[in-house]
Amino acid sequence: HARPPSRFFFSADGKMVQKICSTTEVQVIEGVTVDVKARVVTVVGPRGTLTRDFKHLSVEITKDAKGLIKVSKWFGTKKQLAAVRSVVSHISNMMTGVTKGFEYKMKMVYAHFPINVACDKVNGSKTNNKIEIRNYLGEKVVRVAIMGEGCVVDRTKEKDEIMVTGNSLENVGRSCSLIQQMCAAKHKDIRKYLDGIYVSSKKVIE
């Protein structure tokens, strides 16, 4: 027998029924204001403002008087219904970002040549948003990475450790990915050449 489309499920009496409406809710936390206009969500909190556009998803995003945000999808397929929970997770992360913020720590790993790192300001920024990596595997080339919008990179008190902080979880994660991917041992066996800068911890700033 052919499998039925994923937007259908079976009721107790064995009949194939389509999911009419899938709704997930998230409560606006204290000290945060959320504005929803035409699937563009703007979150304002003590640490700043984050805006995200969900127009690529055909979902319904509404906010009621009690500060409850509802994300709904009518007659969706399995993949479309999965997007409902994703939108709620993104909004929840935005609220956490503008109240507490996110912090990723990265460790410099090397066998012989010590990796040198310098953090600096660029593009008129008031905080360190550029990192320069030198002496990776003894190479003379200077690797430069510009952090994502609103991200700050700095050395920590620990030896061979840097820290990336910011309000946007995506931007912090993307900035760390950029640093890690720059320090890749090309044309070598990566099981043996483990030199690089790797994410060692992720947490919400308390």
Coordinates of C-alpha atoms in Angstrom, one line a residue:
H1 CA 0.0 0.0 0.0
A2 CA 1.2 3.5 -0.8
R3 CA 1.9 5.6 2.3
P4 CA -0.6 8.5 2.8
P5 CA 0.6 12.1 2.7
S6 CA 2.3 13.2 5.9
R7 CA -0.3 15.9 6.6
F8 CA -2.8 13.1 7.5
F9 CA -3.1 11.1 10.7
F10 CA -5.3 8.3 11.8
S11 CA -8.2 8.8 14.3
A12 CA -9.2 6.2 16.9
D13 CA -11.6 4.5 14.5
G14 CA -8.9 4.1 11.9
K15 CA -10.0 6.9 9.6
M16 CA -7.5 9.1 7.9
V17 CA -7.9 12.6 9.2
Q18 CA -6.0 15.8 8.2
K19 CA -4.6 18.0 11.0
I20 CA -6.7 21.1 10.7
C21 CA -4.7 23.6 12.7
S22 CA -1.4 23.3 14.6
T23 CA -0.8 26.1 17.2
T24 CA 2.1 26.7 19.6
E25 CA 2.3 29.5 22.1
V26 CA 5.1 31.4 23.9
Q27 CA 4.6 33.9 26.7
V28 CA 6.4 37.3 26.5
I29 CA 8.8 37.4 29.5
E30 CA 8.9 40.3 31.9
G31 CA 10.9 43.4 30.9
V32 CA 10.5 42.6 27.1
T33 CA 8.2 44.1 24.5
V34 CA 7.4 42.1 21.4
D35 CA 5.9 43.6 18.3
V36 CA 4.5 41.5 15.5
K37 CA 3.7 43.1 12.1
A38 CA 3.2 41.1 8.9
R39 CA 5.4 38.1 10.2
V40 CA 8.2 40.5 11.1
V41 CA 8.9 40.1 14.8
T42 CA 10.7 42.8 16.8
V43 CA 11.9 42.1 20.3
V44 CA 13.1 44.9 22.6
G45 CA 14.7 44.3 26.0
P46 CA 17.3 45.8 28.4
R47 CA 20.3 44.6 26.3
G48 CA 19.0 45.9 22.9
T49 CA 16.7 45.2 20.0
L50 CA 16.4 42.1 17.7
T51 CA 14.3 41.9 14.5
R52 CA 13.6 38.7 12.5
D53 CA 11.6 38.2 9.3
F54 CA 9.5 35.1 9.0
K55 CA 7.9 35.9 5.7
H56 CA 9.5 32.9 4.1
L57 CA 7.2 30.7 6.2
S58 CA 3.4 30.6 5.6
V59 CA 2.4 30.7 9.2
E60 CA 0.2 33.0 11.2
I61 CA 1.8 34.9 14.0
T62 CA -0.4 36.8 16.4
K63 CA 0.0 38.5 19.8
D64 CA -3.0 38.9 22.2
A65 CA -3.6 41.5 25.0
K66 CA -2.1 39.1 27.7
G67 CA 1.3 39.1 26.0
L68 CA 0.8 35.6 24.5
I69 CA 2.3 35.0 21.1
K70 CA 0.6 32.3 19.0
V71 CA 2.1 30.7 15.9
S72 CA -0.5 28.8 13.8
K73 CA -0.5 26.8 10.6
W74 CA -3.7 25.6 8.9
F75 CA -3.8 22.4 6.9
G76 CA -0.1 22.0 6.9
T77 CA 2.1 19.2 5.7
K78 CA 4.5 17.5 8.2
K79 CA 7.4 19.8 7.2
Q80 CA 5.2 22.9 7.4
L81 CA 3.9 21.9 10.9
A82 CA 7.5 21.5 12.1
A83 CA 8.2 25.2 11.2
V84 CA 5.6 26.2 13.8
R85 CA 7.7 25.0 16.7
S86 CA 10.9 26.5 15.0
V87 CA 9.4 30.0 14.9
V88 CA 8.4 29.8 18.6
S89 CA 12.0 28.6 19.5
H90 CA 13.5 31.6 17.5
I91 CA 11.2 34.1 19.3
S92 CA 12.1 32.5 22.7
N93 CA 15.8 32.8 21.9
M94 CA 15.4 36.4 20.9
M95 CA 13.7 37.2 24.2
T96 CA 16.5 35.4 26.1
G97 CA 19.1 37.4 24.0
V98 CA 17.8 40.8 24.8
T99 CA 17.5 40.1 28.5
K100 CA 20.5 37.9 29.3
G101 CA 22.6 37.3 26.2
F102 CA 24.6 34.4 24.9
E103 CA 28.2 33.4 25.5
Y104 CA 30.4 30.9 23.6
K105 CA 33.9 30.1 24.8
M106 CA 36.5 28.8 22.3
K107 CA 39.8 27.0 23.1
M108 CA 43.0 27.3 21.0
V109 CA 44.4 23.8 20.4
Y110 CA 48.0 23.3 19.1
A111 CA 50.7 20.6 19.2
H112 CA 53.8 22.7 18.4
F113 CA 53.2 26.2 17.0
P114 CA 51.3 28.4 19.5
I115 CA 48.3 30.2 18.0
N116 CA 48.5 34.0 18.5
V117 CA 45.2 35.9 18.7
A118 CA 44.6 39.7 18.7
C119 CA 41.1 41.3 19.1
D120 CA 40.4 44.7 17.7
K121 CA 37.6 47.2 16.7
V122 CA 36.6 47.7 13.1
N123 CA 33.9 49.6 11.1
G124 CA 33.5 52.2 13.8
S125 CA 32.5 49.7 16.5
K126 CA 32.9 50.6 20.2
T127 CA 33.6 47.0 21.1
N128 CA 36.0 44.3 19.8
N129 CA 34.4 42.8 16.7
K130 CA 37.5 41.7 14.7
I131 CA 39.9 38.8 15.4
E132 CA 43.3 38.3 13.9
I133 CA 44.8 34.8 14.1
R134 CA 48.6 34.4 13.5
N135 CA 51.1 31.5 13.5
Y136 CA 48.5 28.8 12.8
L137 CA 50.7 25.7 12.0
G138 CA 53.6 28.2 11.7
E139 CA 52.1 29.9 8.7
K140 CA 52.9 33.6 8.0
V141 CA 49.4 34.4 6.7
V142 CA 47.2 36.5 9.0
R143 CA 43.7 35.1 9.2
V144 CA 41.0 37.8 9.9
A145 CA 37.4 37.3 10.9
I146 CA 34.7 40.0 11.4
M147 CA 32.1 39.0 14.0
G148 CA 28.4 39.1 13.3
E149 CA 26.3 42.1 14.1
G150 CA 26.2 42.9 17.8
C151 CA 28.8 40.3 18.7
V152 CA 31.9 41.0 20.9
V153 CA 35.1 38.9 20.8
D154 CA 37.7 39.0 23.6
R155 CA 40.4 37.1 25.4
T156 CA 39.5 35.5 28.7
K157 CA 41.6 35.2 31.8
E158 CA 42.2 31.5 30.9
K159 CA 45.2 30.6 28.8
D160 CA 44.5 30.0 25.1
E161 CA 40.8 30.9 25.4
I162 CA 38.6 33.5 23.7
M163 CA 35.0 34.4 24.3
V164 CA 32.2 35.5 21.9
T165 CA 29.2 37.2 23.3
G166 CA 26.1 38.8 21.9
N167 CA 22.3 39.1 21.9
S168 CA 21.6 37.1 18.8
L169 CA 22.2 33.3 19.2
E170 CA 22.5 32.9 15.4
N171 CA 25.1 35.7 15.1
V172 CA 27.2 34.4 18.0
G173 CA 27.1 30.8 16.6
R174 CA 27.9 32.0 13.1
S175 CA 30.9 34.0 14.4
C176 CA 32.3 31.0 16.2
S177 CA 31.8 28.9 13.1
L178 CA 33.8 31.4 11.1
I179 CA 36.7 31.3 13.5
Q180 CA 36.7 27.5 13.6
Q181 CA 36.5 27.1 9.8
M182 CA 39.4 29.5 9.2
C183 CA 41.7 27.3 11.3
A184 CA 41.4 24.1 9.3
A185 CA 44.4 22.0 8.4
K186 CA 44.2 21.9 4.6
H187 CA 45.5 18.8 2.7
K188 CA 46.4 17.0 5.9
D189 CA 44.9 14.1 7.9
I190 CA 42.6 16.0 10.3
R191 CA 42.6 13.0 12.7
K192 CA 46.3 13.7 13.4
Y193 CA 46.5 17.5 12.8
L194 CA 44.0 18.7 15.5
D195 CA 45.4 22.3 15.7
G196 CA 42.6 24.9 15.6
I197 CA 40.2 26.9 17.6
Y198 CA 37.2 25.0 18.9
V199 CA 34.0 25.8 20.8
S200 CA 34.4 24.5 24.3
S201 CA 31.3 25.8 26.1
K202 CA 28.0 27.5 25.4
K203 CA 25.8 29.2 27.9
V204 CA 23.3 32.0 28.6
I205 CA 24.8 34.9 30.5
E206 CA 23.3 35.0 33.9

